[in-house]
Amino acid sequence: MTTTIPLLFSPLSIRGTTVRNRIAISPMAMYCAENGFPTSFHGHHYAKFAIGGAGIVFVEQASVTRVGRITNGCLGIWSDEHADALKPLTSFIKSQGAVPALQIAHGGRKSSTQRAWEGNGPLKPENIQNGDESWTPVGPSDLAFAQGWRKPHALTIPEIHAHTAYFAKAAVRAVEAGFEIVEIHMAHGYLLQSFLSPLANKRSDEYGGSLENRMRFPLAVATAVRAAIPEDMPLFVRISAVDWIEGGWEIEDSVEFSHELKRIGVDVVDCSSGGNLVAGATNANLKRSPGYQAEFARRIKAETGIRTQAVGLIRTAGLANELLESEHADLIAIGRQALFNPSWPHHAAEELGMNSAFQQWPKQYAWWLKKWKSGLAASGEALNTW
Ligand SMILES: Cc1cc2nc3c(=O)[nH]c(=O)nc-3n(C[C@H](O)[C@H](O)[C@H](O)COP(=O)(O)O)c2cc1C
């Protein structure tokens, strides 16, 4: 066992919140909410990650309005009742020493669509027959996301102001629900990213055209949310660092945008990419290899001084720790690998030479596992994760 703590397992303090390690479970929509309310699946699902040793457990994108839901199965935070329903989740996550975080979102022109496993596309008659509602989505312009998708209603200026307030109210509810970090979803082609990207935003007023104009609404949202949550609470923003499409949002835009976010008091830029594939475009530029988006996090951190979170195909403890050591990021978000293995943080600790005696596992497991491990070793059996 090593005596120096690997960076992945050293605590990090941001404003008034300290996370026990640098591992965040990435926000992942489960598409099984009912009218925006969590079901018992959510309770069990998020509990696994808190028990599994993550520093931060992100609860999936929760919509700030009813029509902002991407699918009929998306979580909501548009009423106080929704906030109340999330309290048991936050309370359990905290009881296990993890920090509960909520991603607040609006699906924009990608709303009113099928759940992932139903096809991820526009709703079909069979979805409606099965009880799904369909509605007109909203966006920066009346440009559909792709061929065959619903044409959005282009938000008017008073509606943009109203949406800024919806995000701020949602953030207040997140605090009320017991979350200790709020993240604003400004990635993946959803409402706020669609204002940023010239591929989706074709407005000719002060919310479209120049970079300054396209940033105006997302920055107003960040400002309103920052003012709505306690001074000592960290605020994250997830961005799509690039569109991966020629003529789209580029890394230089993300650097510029991050400078502004930092000025407003955003603490961490969570660096994802893509999601704004429009009709006729291809994602041939998208090269997916381990840590393929981490370079964006490195550049934003280096050029603006803001903290970053790296995400995307980070599956090994070695890579996660190396990205921190090489100053690509301050936090590492794990998505599908955590679905596969919710105790990934505990296994990562072991892999990095810590936790050989299961010290960081919940006491309900640790005593047994320690004895079990020595028993297995005595009979020559190796421990593995499956
Ligand atoms: C089931 C599932 C649901 C997702 N839902 C969200 C979401 O609600 N918000 C978000 O920003 N990203 C979402 N993502 C993207 C992940 O947060 C993450 O960025 C992506 O999976 C890449 O990380 P990974 O390679 O570690 O999985 C989702 C991904 C998956 C697999």
XYZ file of N, CA and C and ligand atoms in Angstrom, residues 26-31 60-61 103 183 185 187-188 190 238 270 272 292-293 311-315 333-337 339, ligand 1:
121
model
N -21.108 10.825 -13.693
C -21.613 11.762 -14.708
C -23.146 11.751 -14.737
N -23.772 12.896 -15.025
C -25.239 12.869 -15.116
C -25.709 11.922 -16.217
N -26.611 11.032 -15.866
C -27.102 10.058 -16.861
C -28.610 9.880 -16.710
N -29.349 10.319 -17.724
C -30.807 10.228 -17.703
C -31.236 8.761 -17.734
N -32.183 8.435 -16.890
C -32.670 7.053 -16.822
C -34.004 6.880 -17.555
N -34.602 7.987 -17.987
C -35.828 7.959 -18.804
C -36.961 7.149 -18.179
N -29.261 12.964 -12.774
C -29.496 13.255 -14.193
C -30.192 14.582 -14.460
N -30.095 15.012 -15.702
C -30.725 16.266 -16.123
C -32.206 16.302 -15.699
N -28.162 18.249 -12.143
C -28.006 18.950 -13.415
C -29.368 19.510 -13.807
N -25.478 21.977 -11.443
C -24.831 22.083 -12.754
C -25.874 22.525 -13.772
N -27.007 22.558 -17.567
C -26.725 21.803 -18.792
C -26.695 22.760 -19.981
N -24.945 21.790 -22.818
C -24.260 20.943 -23.798
C -25.272 20.207 -24.668
N -24.720 19.399 -25.569
C -25.440 18.331 -26.280
C -26.617 18.770 -27.145
N -29.012 20.830 -26.509
C -30.243 21.213 -25.807
C -30.357 22.746 -25.779
N -22.040 22.404 -17.706
C -21.572 21.419 -18.709
C -21.688 22.035 -20.085
N -17.562 21.645 -17.074
C -17.614 20.194 -17.286
C -17.596 19.998 -18.809
N -17.836 18.293 -22.061
C -18.304 17.254 -22.960
C -18.182 17.804 -24.380
N -11.063 11.043 -24.868
C -10.992 11.841 -26.105
C -11.428 13.298 -25.939
N -12.144 13.610 -24.859
C -12.562 15.013 -24.683
C -11.683 15.761 -23.679
N -14.567 14.302 -19.000
C -15.529 13.198 -19.137
C -15.374 12.571 -20.515
N -15.745 11.307 -20.603
C -15.784 10.656 -21.908
C -14.754 9.556 -22.055
N -15.233 8.324 -22.004
C -14.376 7.144 -22.173
C -13.171 7.152 -21.236
N -13.404 7.532 -19.988
C -12.348 7.401 -18.973
C -12.748 6.191 -18.142
N -12.029 5.096 -18.344
C -12.487 3.827 -17.764
C -11.513 3.225 -16.775
N -15.305 12.729 -14.490
C -16.665 12.172 -14.475
C -16.661 10.818 -15.171
N -17.322 9.876 -14.528
C -17.399 8.509 -15.041
C -18.866 8.231 -15.370
N -19.131 7.784 -16.573
C -20.511 7.503 -16.976
C -20.783 6.016 -17.073
N -20.699 5.487 -18.289
C -21.097 4.096 -18.515
C -20.297 3.095 -17.714
N -19.021 3.416 -17.439
C -18.225 2.487 -16.637
C -18.840 2.329 -15.239
N -22.126 2.601 -14.685
C -23.330 1.763 -14.836
C -22.916 0.299 -14.781
C -27.650 6.445 -20.099
C -26.994 7.776 -20.309
C -27.681 8.947 -20.016
C -27.059 10.198 -20.146
N -27.723 11.328 -19.727
C -27.057 12.497 -19.647
C -27.630 13.608 -18.972
O -28.692 13.533 -18.367
N -26.920 14.771 -18.991
C -25.690 14.881 -19.589
O -25.097 15.951 -19.584
N -25.112 13.824 -20.175
C -25.749 12.628 -20.190
N -25.124 11.521 -20.693
C -23.699 11.626 -21.090
C -22.791 11.217 -19.905
O -22.941 12.081 -18.806
C -21.315 11.172 -20.320
O -20.930 12.468 -20.662
C -21.063 10.237 -21.496
O -21.693 8.984 -21.279
C -19.576 10.012 -21.730
O -18.962 9.499 -20.572
P -18.620 7.913 -20.421
O -17.766 7.529 -21.596
O -17.887 7.829 -19.112
O -19.920 7.176 -20.412
C -25.730 10.269 -20.622
C -25.064 9.089 -20.969
C -25.656 7.857 -20.797
C -24.870 6.613 -21.113
